[in-house]
Amino acid sequence: APPDALDPPPRAASGDPVAGADARGADRGALASAAVLAGFVSVGMEVLWTRALAARFLSTVYSFATILFAFLLCLGTGALFLRALERRGWLGRTAAAATMVAAGLGCLLSVAVLTRLAPYDLDAAAGRGWAALQRRELVQALAVLLVPTWLFGLNFPLLARLAHRELRAVGRELGGLYLLNTLGSVAAPLLLAFVVLPRAGLKASLLGCGALAVVHGLFVLLPWAGVAPARRRAWIGASAALAALALAGARAGGDVRLWRAQPGDRLLHHEDGPAASVAVVETAEGNRLLKVDNHYRLGATRNRFAQERQALVPILLRGEPRAVLALGLATGSSAGAAAAWGGLELDVLEIVPGLGALLPFFRDANSNLAERLAQDPALRLLEVDGRHFIRNTDRTYDLVLGDLFVPWRAGEGAMYTLEHFEAVRAVLRPGGTFCQWLPLYQLRPDDLRTIARTFVEAFPDAQLVWLYFNAAQPAAGLLGTAGGAPASPLDPAAVSPARAALLDRAGLADRAELLASWIAGGERLRAACADAPLETQDRPRIEFRAPARRLARARTPAAENLELLLAWMEPLDALGPEAAAGTEQERARALGRRRALAHFFRAELRRLEADDPAGAARELADALAAAPDWGWIAFNLEQLARAEAGGPRAESALAAARALGGSPDFAVQGAFLEAQVALRGGDPAGARRAARRALALDPGHVPSRDLLLELEPAER
């Protein structure tokens, strides 16, 4: 086959050794630089593609395996095509340069593809199954990296063949070419992730890598000596036109970064850091979100209530701690609550670098934690892997707080292993407590049983408590003590005014309500989870099972786990060990609330899962009977009545209103609500009677008087 038209003719034997050495040196330099660049750009693009796809994928261990599989598959199949080039005689420098240029153009084109890929919607995909998710992620990964990676897979073997053919290089020189390619591959993730990406951003880094390959292929690797100017201009013009088209497509498609969930969202901060892309987003309603890789929400200002309770519940239940370790920072609400409690040493660990700088965005939700960290030397923020810190620290703590780790995200399943739980136990002081919070809305029951069994293995005296009383996104905590009896629980009524205000904001001012959050003790948990496997580092079941189970065609994890925890509950006439120090009156109120909680969660299951508002009303009526003064149950009865009033199931609304009116503490509220339900149901006479009953109970009840003023002229 004829040689490539742009390649110089084969060298004849020259009598000038200097000229021959110069030519070989130029060839050697071009091939060496191309080997370095091929490794740098191909691996660098793989790192950048992974970062971009992480915002569009679910970020499970399978997601990253899929990206790596697609990359290696394309790289390997590209190398296999070298034989076809060899059969056609296309093994010259021009072919190598054209491959490099085409690979660079493919990198530029991949940016345009990325801007058009939508993020993964977990809620919309729930029930489609794990296989559908993997197919989607594989197709999208191939759409982004197929063309450029395939060309890079061809490019380096072609360079190696050129070294053998043109330089007669075997042995040391060919090995040096492989070494240079390896050095470029190693340098890429270090330079791009830690230097270029944080400064230039993801999109510019992607475009820069692609442009680097195009420029090198055109102006370094391509043999221009002796080439006619017209042909040279044609090559450069065609490459420039294709690059311009790719850049225009990338610009028209939008941003490689993903952060917006709703049209009204506003970006307050975005940073492509070494470990992840982090964004602070404000919704149209004023809620501020902290997002990592777009879809992973680390917290929000509206979650302050729940996040503060993650620190305050174990502080109250297990006494006054002197040293606290918090595993996870996020928006800082949990750590901020612990810092605002005061009088303790606090170490906060966060694996994602740079989150500390974002604390001021959430100052109203984290008790101004950034300022506290700056002013109080007893408070420390450490950007480290929590598991590694715990294994290597010589510090000990009275309380360790484990954040709500999402089990299906890559790497987070390790926070539920036996080795981690045992390492935490080793840093606890005698009588110290570890509280690991569990997102029941993310775990399937089998995984929850595995975690509970593993925790009880490390902490035989474990206790299980509710974080808050929310059926849509329930959460519970496992508390374990290291040697010796835990400290006596604190009485919310006996704390300082500043602490009392903090507890009141978190809904923890009522000791009876706190004691009622107890679910079960170690013996009950051990019996309920006896047949569950342990979660260990060499058998990471959670990490590999949770992604598939999260997308299973089944009920929501929240509903499944509510039923499971209701079955695990100790007898309703029992309270946890923390109730021992309380008075008889406190224990009686706590028992009433505990019975009410069981009815409340059953009501929520009937309402949300079985679409049975009548059954929910009956359960809530029983809950209010068990705790007649509990405003939380009254609120839920009112919400149920308003939701069903005026509809085809108005009887449920009326039953809820009458149940509310049956409590002496809420009789006026219930009678007025009954009047509203009757009015919406087209019964003005019934509304009038209920409003008069409310006025009889409270002559100063203005809403009932206003309603009667509207109804009486209508009846006359």
XYZ file of C-alpha atoms in Angstrom:
716
model
C 0.000 0.000 0.000
C 1.272 3.512 -0.721
C 2.549 5.522 2.241
C 0.444 8.315 3.701
C 0.521 11.376 1.459
C 1.663 13.664 4.262
C 4.388 11.380 5.524
C 7.950 12.130 4.332
C 9.579 9.532 2.105
C 11.530 6.789 3.840
C 15.004 7.906 4.855
C 17.897 6.830 2.679
C 21.243 6.056 4.145
C 22.953 9.380 4.707
C 26.596 10.158 4.767
C 25.898 12.963 7.226
C 25.593 11.396 10.664
C 24.657 14.730 12.262
C 21.676 15.208 9.917
C 20.492 11.655 10.562
C 20.800 12.091 14.299
C 18.879 15.370 14.170
C 16.038 13.737 12.236
C 15.856 10.813 14.613
C 15.935 13.212 17.570
C 13.008 15.210 16.170
C 11.019 12.030 15.573
C 11.872 10.749 19.019
C 10.794 14.033 20.635
C 7.480 14.138 18.745
C 6.640 10.545 19.628
C 7.701 10.991 23.265
C 5.550 14.083 23.738
C 2.635 12.318 22.008
C 2.993 9.334 24.357
C 2.870 11.619 27.398
C -0.074 13.548 26.031
C -2.030 10.425 25.056
C -1.811 9.143 28.626
C -2.505 12.547 30.161
C -5.546 13.444 28.065
C -7.161 9.980 27.989
C -6.921 9.388 31.746
C -7.594 13.041 32.509
C -10.759 12.966 30.441
C -11.833 9.769 32.207
C -11.475 11.573 35.560
C -13.411 14.595 34.296
C -16.105 12.486 32.612
C -16.576 10.578 35.855
C -17.086 13.849 37.724
C -19.579 15.087 35.134
C -21.486 11.793 35.002
C -21.622 11.573 38.804
C -24.080 14.479 38.723
C -26.260 12.551 36.276
C -25.952 9.044 37.716
C -27.029 7.663 41.080
C -23.381 7.522 42.277
C -23.577 3.950 43.500
C -20.613 1.592 43.433
C -22.156 0.220 40.217
C -22.268 3.685 38.649
C -18.521 4.145 38.934
C -17.902 0.556 37.836
C -20.045 1.222 34.746
C -18.023 4.312 33.810
C -14.748 2.424 34.253
C -16.077 -0.561 32.272
C -17.152 1.669 29.385
C -13.775 3.452 29.394
C -11.702 0.252 29.380
C -13.974 -1.396 26.812
C -13.581 1.492 24.369
C -9.854 1.762 25.049
C -9.319 -1.939 24.383
C -11.445 -2.172 21.242
C -9.685 0.886 19.844
C -6.314 -0.846 20.224
C -7.628 -3.859 18.296
C -8.171 -1.666 15.217
C -4.423 -1.195 14.779
C -4.290 -4.401 12.736
C -6.724 -2.944 10.211
C -4.551 0.153 9.790
C -1.512 -2.030 9.342
C -3.152 -4.026 6.552
C -3.851 -0.789 4.691
C -0.395 0.626 5.262
C -1.662 3.520 7.353
C 0.989 3.428 10.040
C 2.683 6.753 9.353
C 3.013 9.845 11.463
C 0.048 11.369 9.672
C -2.220 8.543 10.793
C -1.028 8.994 14.403
C -1.554 12.750 14.202
C -4.999 12.363 12.643
C -5.993 9.939 15.387
C -4.818 12.375 18.041
C -6.683 15.276 16.429
C -9.854 13.198 16.027
C -9.639 12.060 19.651
C -9.335 15.681 20.765
C -12.321 16.673 18.645
C -14.226 13.775 20.195
C -13.387 15.158 23.637
C -14.806 18.528 22.634
C -17.897 16.825 21.240
C -18.374 14.887 24.493
C -18.912 18.199 26.300
C -21.826 18.972 23.976
C -23.254 15.524 24.716
C -22.892 16.035 28.467
C -24.830 19.291 28.408
C -27.816 17.404 26.993
C -27.894 14.538 29.500
C -30.560 14.925 32.177
C -29.857 13.935 35.786
C -31.245 10.746 37.230
C -34.588 11.125 39.001
C -34.632 8.574 41.806
C -38.287 9.066 42.702
C -39.448 8.789 39.094
C -37.349 5.660 38.533
C -38.367 3.879 41.740
C -39.856 0.522 40.830
C -38.149 0.210 37.441
C -35.426 -1.943 38.912
C -31.671 -2.010 39.103
C -31.157 -3.468 35.619
C -32.951 -0.526 34.006
C -30.736 1.882 35.927
C -27.567 0.108 34.817
C -28.668 0.064 31.181
C -29.364 3.778 31.310
C -26.039 4.598 32.915
C -24.097 2.401 30.486
C -25.785 3.953 27.438
C -25.121 7.473 28.696
C -21.510 6.680 29.556
C -20.929 5.278 26.065
C -22.630 8.273 24.462
C -20.129 10.554 26.184
C -16.838 8.694 25.900
C -17.169 6.114 23.112
C -15.618 8.066 20.208
C -12.684 9.808 21.934
C -11.760 6.843 24.151
C -11.842 4.448 21.194
C -9.484 6.776 19.317
C -7.143 7.118 22.295
C -7.122 3.318 22.523
C -5.884 3.226 18.948
C -3.506 6.160 19.304
C -0.904 4.815 21.721
C -0.401 1.397 20.029
C 0.015 3.345 16.810
C 2.692 5.502 18.433
C 4.476 2.393 19.707
C 4.443 0.866 16.210
C 5.845 4.111 14.797
C 8.679 4.044 17.296
C 9.525 0.533 16.186
C 9.304 1.384 12.483
C 10.871 4.840 12.298
C 13.340 4.743 15.161
C 14.068 1.017 14.929
C 13.304 1.186 18.659
C 13.038 -1.977 20.659
C 13.846 -2.710 24.257
C 14.834 0.365 26.199
C 13.488 3.045 23.849
C 10.122 1.346 23.413
C 9.952 0.776 27.165
C 10.677 4.457 27.641
C 7.685 5.285 25.471
C 5.463 3.171 27.727
C 6.980 4.849 30.784
C 6.206 8.291 29.414
C 2.632 7.269 28.663
C 2.288 5.962 32.215
C 3.709 9.153 33.687
C 1.175 11.185 31.732
C -1.608 8.917 32.986
C -0.484 9.340 36.604
C -0.027 13.099 36.345
C -3.479 13.709 34.861
C -5.710 13.017 37.896
C -3.303 14.779 40.260
C -2.930 17.914 38.163
C -6.514 18.128 36.955
C -8.316 17.233 40.194
C -6.198 19.283 42.588
C -5.009 22.204 40.446
C -6.920 22.765 37.223
C -10.454 21.697 38.148
C -10.866 23.888 41.275
C -9.579 26.927 39.368
C -10.980 26.505 35.874
C -14.146 24.508 36.540
C -15.384 21.292 34.987
C -16.427 22.547 31.557
C -13.254 24.515 30.901
C -11.137 21.569 32.045
C -12.931 19.229 29.652
C -12.592 21.625 26.734
C -8.962 22.340 27.585
C -7.989 18.667 27.489
C -9.674 18.185 24.129
C -8.073 21.314 22.659
C -4.654 20.189 23.916
C -4.920 16.950 21.934
C -6.038 18.806 18.777
C -3.205 21.348 18.957
C -0.557 18.717 19.657
C -1.712 16.497 16.840
C -1.742 19.355 14.317
C 1.392 21.251 15.226
C 3.713 18.703 16.874
C 2.926 15.226 15.674
C 1.871 15.923 12.079
C 4.905 15.905 9.711
C 4.564 19.251 7.936
C 8.033 19.327 6.336
C 7.721 19.520 2.583
C 3.918 19.725 2.639
C 2.301 22.174 0.254
C 0.808 25.270 1.942
C -2.619 24.607 0.397
C -2.790 21.118 1.893
C -1.589 22.442 5.226
C -4.271 25.144 5.271
C -6.916 22.556 4.372
C -5.959 20.325 7.313
C -5.852 23.163 9.808
C -9.057 24.719 8.471
C -10.999 21.453 8.617
C -9.799 20.764 12.170
C -10.618 24.303 13.275
C -14.096 24.094 11.740
C -14.851 20.801 13.491
C -13.543 22.159 16.794
C -15.687 25.272 16.377
C -18.768 23.123 15.752
C -18.063 21.056 18.860
C -17.550 24.179 20.967
C -20.741 25.727 19.598
C -22.658 22.584 20.459
C -21.271 22.626 23.983
C -22.177 26.285 24.394
C -25.690 25.889 22.968
C -26.448 22.855 25.086
C -26.008 24.613 28.407
C -23.784 23.987 31.392
C -21.948 20.784 32.220
C -22.652 21.562 35.866
C -26.006 20.424 37.212
C -27.608 22.080 40.210
C -31.156 23.231 39.351
C -34.125 21.031 40.315
C -36.910 23.576 39.689
C -37.120 26.564 37.301
C -37.160 29.049 40.176
C -33.939 27.766 41.776
C -31.113 30.263 42.185
C -27.418 29.333 42.383
C -25.638 31.007 45.287
C -22.349 29.118 45.076
C -20.776 26.392 42.961
C -17.347 24.846 43.262
C -15.711 21.934 41.472
C -13.489 20.647 44.246
C -10.997 17.774 44.278
C -13.545 15.300 45.660
C -16.908 16.528 44.379
C -18.888 19.358 42.868
C -20.621 21.318 45.624
C -23.458 23.810 45.156
C -25.566 26.018 47.401
C -28.997 26.508 45.831
C -31.906 28.653 46.986
C -35.392 27.625 45.923
C -38.182 30.020 45.003
C -39.643 29.444 48.496
C -36.405 30.560 50.162
C -35.150 27.138 51.199
C -31.380 26.786 50.877
C -29.982 23.420 49.833
C -26.475 22.013 50.005
C -25.906 19.697 47.035
C -22.977 17.421 46.300
C -22.746 16.195 42.699
C -26.189 17.689 42.083
C -28.561 15.012 43.360
C -27.040 14.262 46.782
C -28.549 16.699 49.275
C -26.517 17.106 52.424
C -29.091 19.285 54.114
C -31.290 22.345 53.864
C -32.378 25.240 56.007
C -35.852 23.690 56.300
C -34.301 20.535 57.772
C -32.934 22.403 60.769
C -35.492 20.861 63.141
C -34.446 17.284 62.318
C -30.740 18.003 62.056
C -30.534 19.752 65.411
C -32.328 16.828 67.023
C -29.567 14.502 65.765
C -27.237 16.141 68.288
C -29.680 17.121 71.029
C -31.581 13.825 71.451
C -28.486 11.793 72.453
C -27.167 14.677 74.566
C -30.401 14.676 76.558
C -30.761 10.908 76.779
C -27.186 10.184 77.807
C -26.317 13.074 80.059
C -23.909 15.989 79.918
C -20.995 15.092 77.571
C -17.620 16.788 77.878
C -16.180 15.726 74.499
C -18.241 15.070 71.367
C -17.215 13.725 67.967
C -19.557 14.399 65.018
C -19.139 12.268 61.893
C -20.381 14.549 59.132
C -20.776 18.318 58.775
C -23.190 19.029 55.868
C -24.907 22.386 56.541
C -23.609 22.309 60.112
C -27.022 22.228 61.821
C -26.250 19.160 63.969
C -22.754 20.297 64.887
C -24.072 23.827 65.372
C -26.648 22.592 67.877
C -23.927 20.764 69.815
C -21.726 23.866 69.735
C -24.632 26.075 70.839
C -25.291 23.690 73.737
C -21.958 24.873 75.088
C -19.514 23.599 77.647
C -18.037 20.824 75.531
C -15.138 20.002 73.254
C -16.371 19.255 69.736
C -14.551 17.650 66.816
C -16.458 17.663 63.512
C -15.218 15.414 60.693
C -16.122 15.959 57.035
C -14.761 13.962 54.107
C -15.804 16.475 51.400
C -13.224 19.295 51.359
C -14.409 22.876 51.388
C -17.756 22.491 53.155
C -16.509 24.525 56.087
C -16.281 27.585 53.849
C -19.975 27.216 53.007
C -21.215 27.342 56.604
C -22.041 31.094 56.416
C -24.663 30.343 53.748
C -26.547 28.382 56.447
C -25.722 30.528 59.491
C -29.395 30.877 60.436
C -29.766 27.084 60.458
C -26.487 26.149 62.152
C -26.366 28.608 65.061
C -23.615 30.540 63.243
C -21.227 27.620 63.488
C -18.536 29.268 61.345
C -18.120 32.098 63.850
C -18.121 29.686 66.777
C -15.380 27.609 65.127
C -13.285 30.714 64.578
C -13.644 31.974 68.153
C -13.659 28.825 70.298
C -10.484 26.656 70.273
C -12.493 23.788 71.804
C -14.392 23.434 68.520
C -12.520 21.877 65.580
C -13.487 21.122 61.987
C -11.304 18.444 60.375
C -11.562 17.600 56.683
C -10.715 13.911 56.957
C -12.251 10.503 56.363
C -14.092 9.707 59.587
C -13.261 6.003 59.519
C -9.541 6.653 59.161
C -9.566 9.327 61.876
C -11.278 7.034 64.363
C -8.786 4.237 63.745
C -5.769 6.494 64.245
C -6.730 9.106 66.833
C -5.586 8.947 70.431
C -8.496 11.145 71.560
C -11.475 9.738 73.419
C -15.041 11.009 73.570
C -18.157 10.903 75.710
C -20.453 10.993 72.683
C -19.978 10.101 69.011
C -22.669 11.168 66.526
C -23.072 9.259 63.266
C -24.847 11.229 60.539
C -27.655 9.905 58.317
C -25.440 8.103 55.799
C -27.188 7.196 52.533
C -26.538 3.447 52.161
C -26.670 3.206 48.362
C -23.987 5.841 47.689
C -20.533 4.499 46.904
C -18.362 4.302 50.026
C -21.035 5.092 52.610
C -21.958 1.485 53.313
C -18.608 1.218 55.117
C -20.038 3.423 57.883
C -22.324 0.527 58.857
C -19.669 -2.201 59.139
C -18.781 -4.099 62.282
C -15.176 -2.912 62.036
C -16.308 0.724 62.048
C -18.679 0.228 64.983
C -15.924 -1.498 66.961
C -13.472 1.293 66.123
C -15.977 3.850 67.432
C -16.386 1.827 70.607
C -12.615 1.986 71.104
C -12.592 5.828 71.157
C -15.447 6.078 73.681
C -14.709 6.784 77.302
C -16.218 4.465 79.922
C -19.955 5.066 79.839
C -19.633 6.960 76.561
C -22.320 6.672 73.900
C -22.344 6.166 70.145
C -25.506 7.257 68.319
C -25.821 6.119 64.714
C -28.813 7.652 62.929
C -30.515 5.587 60.227
C -32.467 6.968 57.220
C -35.412 4.563 57.264
C -36.677 6.096 54.012
C -33.526 4.890 52.193
C -33.064 1.401 53.683
C -34.965 -1.747 52.822
C -35.961 -3.899 55.844
C -33.309 -6.571 55.183
C -30.589 -3.933 55.181
C -32.006 -2.341 58.315
C -31.969 -5.725 60.046
C -28.358 -6.260 58.949
C -27.294 -2.897 60.372
C -29.166 -3.479 63.635
C -27.645 -6.958 64.031
C -24.162 -5.567 63.361
C -24.633 -2.697 65.816
C -25.864 -5.009 68.571
C -22.816 -7.203 67.977
C -20.593 -4.223 68.843
C -22.923 -2.685 71.477
C -24.946 -5.416 73.224
C -26.846 -2.849 75.332
C -28.114 -1.012 72.225
C -31.294 1.046 72.325
C -33.387 2.122 69.318
C -35.137 5.517 69.409
C -37.099 7.719 67.020
C -35.364 10.861 65.765
C -38.693 12.580 65.067
C -42.253 11.559 64.268
C -42.433 11.744 60.492
C -43.927 8.895 58.466
C -42.888 10.129 55.011
C -39.175 10.336 55.865
C -38.766 8.441 59.145
C -35.432 8.187 60.907
C -34.308 6.307 64.005
C -31.117 6.077 66.004
C -29.148 3.190 67.498
C -27.528 4.130 70.809
C -24.789 1.997 72.344
C -22.633 2.432 75.432
C -18.975 1.485 75.863
C -18.382 -0.168 79.221
C -20.044 1.014 82.384
C -23.384 2.692 82.900
C -24.218 5.744 80.783
C -24.665 9.102 82.409
C -28.092 9.995 83.753
C -30.401 11.689 81.242
C -30.955 15.415 81.465
C -34.235 17.062 82.386
C -35.143 19.644 79.728
C -36.902 21.688 82.376
C -33.730 22.025 84.458
C -31.353 23.495 81.864
C -30.240 27.090 81.393
C -32.498 29.554 79.514
C -30.199 29.484 76.453
C -30.311 25.710 76.318
C -34.040 25.711 76.970
C -34.571 27.948 73.941
C -32.474 25.564 71.840
C -34.527 22.566 73.014
C -37.802 24.367 72.453
C -36.858 25.159 68.850
C -36.059 21.466 68.278
C -39.295 20.305 69.910
C -37.487 18.688 72.846
C -38.751 20.744 75.762
C -41.156 18.006 76.891
C -39.344 15.213 78.744
C -42.300 12.857 78.364
C -42.198 13.207 74.600
C -38.460 12.503 74.607
C -38.877 9.354 76.705
C -41.709 8.211 74.428
C -39.299 8.098 71.490
C -37.859 4.795 72.790
C -38.609 1.846 70.500
C -36.708 -1.211 71.708
C -33.693 -2.435 73.640
C -30.798 -4.719 72.840
C -32.476 -8.020 73.700
C -35.483 -7.249 71.523
C -33.240 -6.138 68.654
C -31.023 -9.189 68.995
C -34.006 -11.527 68.830
C -35.592 -9.665 65.908
C -32.374 -9.679 63.853
C -30.859 -13.004 64.913
C -30.952 -14.457 61.395
C -29.618 -11.311 59.683
C -25.993 -11.382 58.438
C -23.294 -9.134 59.811
C -22.050 -6.214 57.727
C -18.258 -6.466 57.527
C -15.524 -4.980 55.386
C -14.882 -8.259 53.588
C -18.627 -8.821 53.087
C -20.004 -5.339 52.311
C -23.610 -6.360 51.731
C -25.120 -2.916 52.256
C -22.899 -1.240 49.673
C -23.762 -3.778 46.990
C -27.369 -4.630 47.882
C -28.787 -1.228 48.762
C -28.651 0.278 45.236
C -30.579 -2.618 43.713
C -33.078 -2.807 46.549
C -33.694 0.928 46.554
C -35.110 0.587 43.025
C -37.007 -2.648 43.606
C -40.632 -2.922 42.559
C -41.972 -2.763 46.082
C -43.533 -0.431 48.594
C -41.597 2.578 49.741
C -38.792 1.855 52.228
C -40.456 4.227 54.696
C -43.670 2.192 54.809
C -41.860 -1.136 55.036
C -39.649 0.054 57.879
C -42.502 1.661 59.814
C -44.232 -1.697 59.899
C -40.987 -3.386 60.920
C -40.281 -0.972 63.773
C -43.869 -1.196 65.008
C -43.328 -4.959 65.215
C -40.022 -4.417 67.037
C -41.510 -2.086 69.645
C -41.264 -3.202 73.223
C -44.650 -3.585 74.983
C -46.466 -0.266 75.079
C -46.618 -0.305 78.879
C -42.791 -0.267 79.038
C -40.280 2.572 78.796
C -36.558 2.599 78.091
C -33.811 2.745 80.729
C -33.630 6.541 80.471
C -37.067 6.767 82.121
C -35.797 5.351 85.421
C -34.835 8.771 86.764
C -38.189 10.348 85.921
C -41.111 10.928 88.256
C -44.247 8.781 88.227
C -46.153 11.557 86.521
C -43.488 11.870 83.801
C -43.486 8.123 83.235
C -47.263 8.056 82.979
C -47.279 10.873 80.419
C -44.459 9.182 78.494
C -46.381 5.902 78.369
C -49.425 7.717 77.051
C -47.373 9.355 74.341
C -45.702 6.081 73.479
C -49.109 4.457 72.943
C -50.166 7.500 70.950
C -47.089 7.180 68.741
C -47.918 3.585 67.866
C -51.431 4.646 66.834
C -50.045 7.655 64.947
C -47.694 5.593 62.798
C -50.433 3.051 62.099
C -52.665 5.938 61.052
C -50.000 7.198 58.681
C -49.630 3.746 57.139
C -53.387 3.614 56.576
C -53.463 7.090 55.089
C -50.350 6.964 52.909
C -50.206 3.301 51.935
C -53.732 1.925 52.117
C -55.559 5.144 51.157
C -57.854 4.579 54.120
C -58.607 7.949 55.737
C -61.415 6.467 57.812
C -59.017 3.962 59.371
C -56.465 6.745 59.864
C -59.063 8.843 61.678
C -59.854 5.943 64.021
C -56.165 5.378 64.799
C -55.628 9.091 65.452
C -58.678 9.150 67.699
C -57.123 6.318 69.730
C -53.837 8.234 69.774
C -55.515 11.339 71.196
C -57.316 9.202 73.760
C -53.938 7.874 74.912
C -52.402 11.380 75.063
C -55.316 13.865 75.343
C -53.072 16.917 75.670
C -50.627 16.161 72.847
C -50.809 18.927 70.272
C -48.922 16.840 67.676
C -51.785 14.350 67.440
C -54.341 17.171 67.411
C -52.483 18.794 64.528
C -52.583 15.579 62.499
C -56.308 15.133 63.148
C -56.917 18.659 61.926
C -54.793 18.089 58.811
C -56.705 14.900 58.005
C -60.055 16.624 58.447
C -59.108 19.527 56.182
C -57.719 17.210 53.514
C -60.909 15.119 53.288
C -63.521 17.845 53.904
C -65.852 18.471 50.987
C -64.722 15.340 49.151
C -66.269 11.939 48.591
C -64.933 10.735 51.947
C -66.165 13.613 54.072
C -67.223 11.128 56.778
C -63.531 10.677 57.569
C -63.131 14.431 57.961
C -66.133 14.602 60.273
C -64.838 11.675 62.347
C -61.437 13.374 62.715
C -63.059 16.678 63.772
C -65.268 14.929 66.344
C -62.275 12.973 67.710
C -60.465 16.266 68.175
C -63.502 17.750 69.911
C -63.619 14.774 72.273
C -60.442 15.913 74.010
C -60.920 18.524 76.766
C -57.743 20.283 75.606
C -58.952 20.660 72.021
C -62.740 20.673 72.368
C -63.167 24.215 71.023
C -60.790 23.579 68.141
C -62.608 20.332 67.319
C -66.080 21.914 67.374
C -64.978 24.751 65.117
C -63.292 22.270 62.739
C -66.523 20.236 62.670
C -68.381 23.389 61.659
C -65.961 24.007 58.797
C -66.223 20.399 57.596
C -70.021 20.555 57.708
C -70.056 23.829 55.772
C -67.794 22.445 53.040
C -70.030 19.386 52.876
C -73.109 21.498 52.158
C -74.653 21.313 55.642
C -74.996 24.911 56.940
C -77.347 23.839 59.743
C -74.781 21.365 61.052
C -72.078 24.005 60.726
C -74.190 26.436 62.745
C -74.769 23.908 65.538
C -71.053 23.055 65.744
C -70.052 26.746 65.772
C -72.522 27.472 68.581
C -71.079 24.546 70.534
C -67.592 26.016 70.108
C -68.853 29.411 71.371
C -70.507 27.750 74.325
C -67.180 26.219 75.268
C -65.302 29.476 74.676
C -67.448 32.624 74.344
C -64.414 34.558 73.159
C -63.644 32.263 70.217
C -63.577 34.810 67.390
C -63.441 32.376 64.408
C -66.646 30.660 65.556
C -68.408 34.010 66.061
C -67.343 35.147 62.565
C -68.584 31.885 61.063
C -71.972 32.291 62.743
C -72.278 35.837 61.406
C -71.861 34.400 57.916
C -74.278 31.499 58.462
C -77.188 33.148 60.261
C -78.175 35.537 57.437
C -77.970 32.629 55.021
C -80.390 30.567 57.132
C -82.821 33.440 57.601
